[in-house]
Coordinates of C-alpha atoms in Angstrom, one line a residue:
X21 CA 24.6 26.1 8.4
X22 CA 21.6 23.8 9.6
X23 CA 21.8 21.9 6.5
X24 CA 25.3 21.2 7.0
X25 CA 25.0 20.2 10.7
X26 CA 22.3 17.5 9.8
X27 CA 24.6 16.2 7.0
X28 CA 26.9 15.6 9.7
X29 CA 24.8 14.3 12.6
X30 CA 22.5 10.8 13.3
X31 CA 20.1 9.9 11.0
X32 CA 17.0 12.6 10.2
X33 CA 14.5 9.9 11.4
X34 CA 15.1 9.8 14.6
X35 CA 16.6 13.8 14.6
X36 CA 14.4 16.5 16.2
X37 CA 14.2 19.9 14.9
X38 CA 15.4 21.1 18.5
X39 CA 18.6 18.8 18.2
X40 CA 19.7 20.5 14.8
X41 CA 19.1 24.1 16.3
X42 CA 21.1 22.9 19.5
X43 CA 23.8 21.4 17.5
X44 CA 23.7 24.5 14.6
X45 CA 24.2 27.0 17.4
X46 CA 21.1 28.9 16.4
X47 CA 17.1 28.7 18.2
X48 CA 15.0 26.6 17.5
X49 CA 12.7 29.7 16.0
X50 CA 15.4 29.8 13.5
X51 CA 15.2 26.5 12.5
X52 CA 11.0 26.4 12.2
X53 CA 10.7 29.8 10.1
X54 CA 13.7 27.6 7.5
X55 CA 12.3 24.5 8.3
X56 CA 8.5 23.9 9.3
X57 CA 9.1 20.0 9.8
X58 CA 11.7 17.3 8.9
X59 CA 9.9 16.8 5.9
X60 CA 10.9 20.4 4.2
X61 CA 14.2 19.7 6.1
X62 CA 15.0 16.7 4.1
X63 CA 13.5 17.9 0.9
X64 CA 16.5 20.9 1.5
X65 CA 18.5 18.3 1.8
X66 CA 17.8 16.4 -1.1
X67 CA 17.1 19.4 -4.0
X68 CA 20.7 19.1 -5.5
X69 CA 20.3 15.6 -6.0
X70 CA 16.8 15.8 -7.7
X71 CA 18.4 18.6 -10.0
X72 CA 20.8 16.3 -10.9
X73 CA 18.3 13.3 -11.3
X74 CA 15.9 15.7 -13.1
X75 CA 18.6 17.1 -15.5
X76 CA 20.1 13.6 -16.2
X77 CA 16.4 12.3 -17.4
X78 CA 15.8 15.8 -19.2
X79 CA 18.4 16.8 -21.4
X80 CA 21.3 14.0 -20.3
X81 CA 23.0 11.4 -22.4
X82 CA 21.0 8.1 -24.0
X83 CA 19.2 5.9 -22.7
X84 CA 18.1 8.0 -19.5
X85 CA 18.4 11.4 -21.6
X86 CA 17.0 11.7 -25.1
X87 CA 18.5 10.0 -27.7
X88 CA 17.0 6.6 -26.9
X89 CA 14.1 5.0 -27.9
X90 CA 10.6 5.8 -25.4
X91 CA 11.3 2.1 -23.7
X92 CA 14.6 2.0 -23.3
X93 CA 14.1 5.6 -21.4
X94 CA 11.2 4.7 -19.6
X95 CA 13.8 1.2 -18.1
X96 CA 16.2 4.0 -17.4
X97 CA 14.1 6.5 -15.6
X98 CA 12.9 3.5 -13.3
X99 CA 16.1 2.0 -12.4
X100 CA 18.0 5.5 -11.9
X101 CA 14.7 6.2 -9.5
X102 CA 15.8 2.9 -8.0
X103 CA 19.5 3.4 -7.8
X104 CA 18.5 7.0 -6.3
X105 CA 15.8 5.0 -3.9
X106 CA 19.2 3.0 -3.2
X107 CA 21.5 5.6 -1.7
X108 CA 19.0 8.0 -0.4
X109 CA 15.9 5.6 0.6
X110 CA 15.6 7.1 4.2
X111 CA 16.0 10.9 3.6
X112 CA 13.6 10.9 0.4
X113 CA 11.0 9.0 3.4
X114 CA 11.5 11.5 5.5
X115 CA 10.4 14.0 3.0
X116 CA 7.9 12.1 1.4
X117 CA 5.9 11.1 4.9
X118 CA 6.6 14.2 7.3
X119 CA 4.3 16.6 5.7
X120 CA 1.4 15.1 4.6
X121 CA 0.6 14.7 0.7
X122 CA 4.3 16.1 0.5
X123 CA 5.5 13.3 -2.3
X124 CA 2.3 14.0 -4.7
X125 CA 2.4 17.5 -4.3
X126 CA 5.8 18.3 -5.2
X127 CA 7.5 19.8 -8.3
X128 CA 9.0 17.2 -8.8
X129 CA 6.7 14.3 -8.5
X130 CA 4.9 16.5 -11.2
X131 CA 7.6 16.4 -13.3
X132 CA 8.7 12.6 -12.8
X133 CA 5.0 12.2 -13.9
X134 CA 4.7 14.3 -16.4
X135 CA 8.1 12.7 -18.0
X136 CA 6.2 9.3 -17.8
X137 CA 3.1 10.3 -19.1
X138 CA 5.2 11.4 -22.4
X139 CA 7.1 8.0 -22.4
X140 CA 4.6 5.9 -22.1
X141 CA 2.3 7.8 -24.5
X142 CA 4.9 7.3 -27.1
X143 CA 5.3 3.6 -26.4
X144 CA 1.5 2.5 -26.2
X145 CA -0.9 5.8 -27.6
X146 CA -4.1 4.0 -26.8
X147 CA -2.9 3.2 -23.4
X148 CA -4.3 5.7 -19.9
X149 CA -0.6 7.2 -19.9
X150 CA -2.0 9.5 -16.6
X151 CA -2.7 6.4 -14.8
X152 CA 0.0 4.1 -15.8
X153 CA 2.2 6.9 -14.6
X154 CA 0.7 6.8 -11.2
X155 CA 1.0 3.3 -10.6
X156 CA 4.6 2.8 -11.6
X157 CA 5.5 6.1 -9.2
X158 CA 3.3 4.1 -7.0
X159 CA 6.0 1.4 -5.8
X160 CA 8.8 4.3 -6.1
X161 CA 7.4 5.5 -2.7
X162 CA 10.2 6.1 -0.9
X163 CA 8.7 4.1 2.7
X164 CA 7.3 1.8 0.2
X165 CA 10.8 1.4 -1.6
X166 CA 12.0 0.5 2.5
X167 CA 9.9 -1.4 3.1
X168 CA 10.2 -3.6 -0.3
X169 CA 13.9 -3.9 0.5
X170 CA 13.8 -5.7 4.0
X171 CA 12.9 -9.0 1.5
X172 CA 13.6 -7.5 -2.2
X173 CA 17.5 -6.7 -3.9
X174 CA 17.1 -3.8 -6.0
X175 CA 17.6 -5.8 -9.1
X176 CA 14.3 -8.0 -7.8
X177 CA 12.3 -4.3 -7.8
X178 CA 14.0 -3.1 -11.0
X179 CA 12.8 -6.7 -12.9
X180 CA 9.0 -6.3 -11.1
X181 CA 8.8 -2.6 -12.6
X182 CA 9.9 -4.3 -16.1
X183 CA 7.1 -6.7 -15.7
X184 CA 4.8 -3.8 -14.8
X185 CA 5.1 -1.6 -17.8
X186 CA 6.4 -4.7 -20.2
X187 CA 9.3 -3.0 -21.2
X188 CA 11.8 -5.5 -23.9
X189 CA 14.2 -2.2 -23.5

């Protein structure tokens, strides 16, 4: 019921954890034993669409899924982050920067890693696949991602994280 009140209501940013219990009809105990902070109240809110991101990259159709050569994925993966980045920019912040560490921590930051890691280690072997990974998740921040767009389209991102891993995808 909470989660479908705050799907409903202003924006999570500027949404206190006493205003969803008021506006769920429940106490705000109720909320805090689901919810600790907005950060693992937005990251309820987002899981479905990271399963369906995740399950797109993992076992979906060419070139996001497999199929596709280790470039062409790895262009994918970054501008379906993007797209996602696009549509959900301020909910993913909130999840990302409410908890600290909460982004690098994750599930699935591990896994959006670890999927990169294997990419790029097919594309360039010789290459520090662990660290290339971390700096093209780097700009993928979601406040980072926010911030970038108040001068940036998402095609000027998508073409700068091109230029950062060279991909001719």
């Amino acid at each position: 019921m909470v989660l479908a009140v705050v799907s409903r209501v202003t924006p999570l940013l500027e949404l206190a954890l006493d205003e969803v219990a008021a506006e769920a009809g429940v106490g705000i105990g109720t909320v805090y034993r689901r919810f600790p902070d907005k950060g693992a109240l937005a990251q309820a809110l987002l899981d479905e669409n990271e399963r369906e991101f995740q399950e797109s990259f993992i076992s979906g159709p060419p070139p996001l899924g497999p199929g596709a050569r280790p470039a062409q994925r790895l262009k994918a993966f970054t501008d379906a982050y993007v797209d996602r980045l696009e549509t959900h920019g301020q909910l993913l912040m909130v999840a990302e920067t409410e908890t600290p560490m909460a982004r690098l921590v994750t599930g699935a930051y591990r896994l959006h890693h670890s999927h990169l890691v294997a990419l790029i280690s097919e594309i360039e072997p010789e290459a520090d696949a662990h660290f290339r990974a971390e700096a093209l998740l780097a700009p993928l921040a979601a406040a980072h991602y926010v911030y970038q767009r108040k001068t940036m389209t998402p095609d000027q991102i998508k073409a700068g994280l091109r230029d950062l891993y060279r991909a001719d995808a």
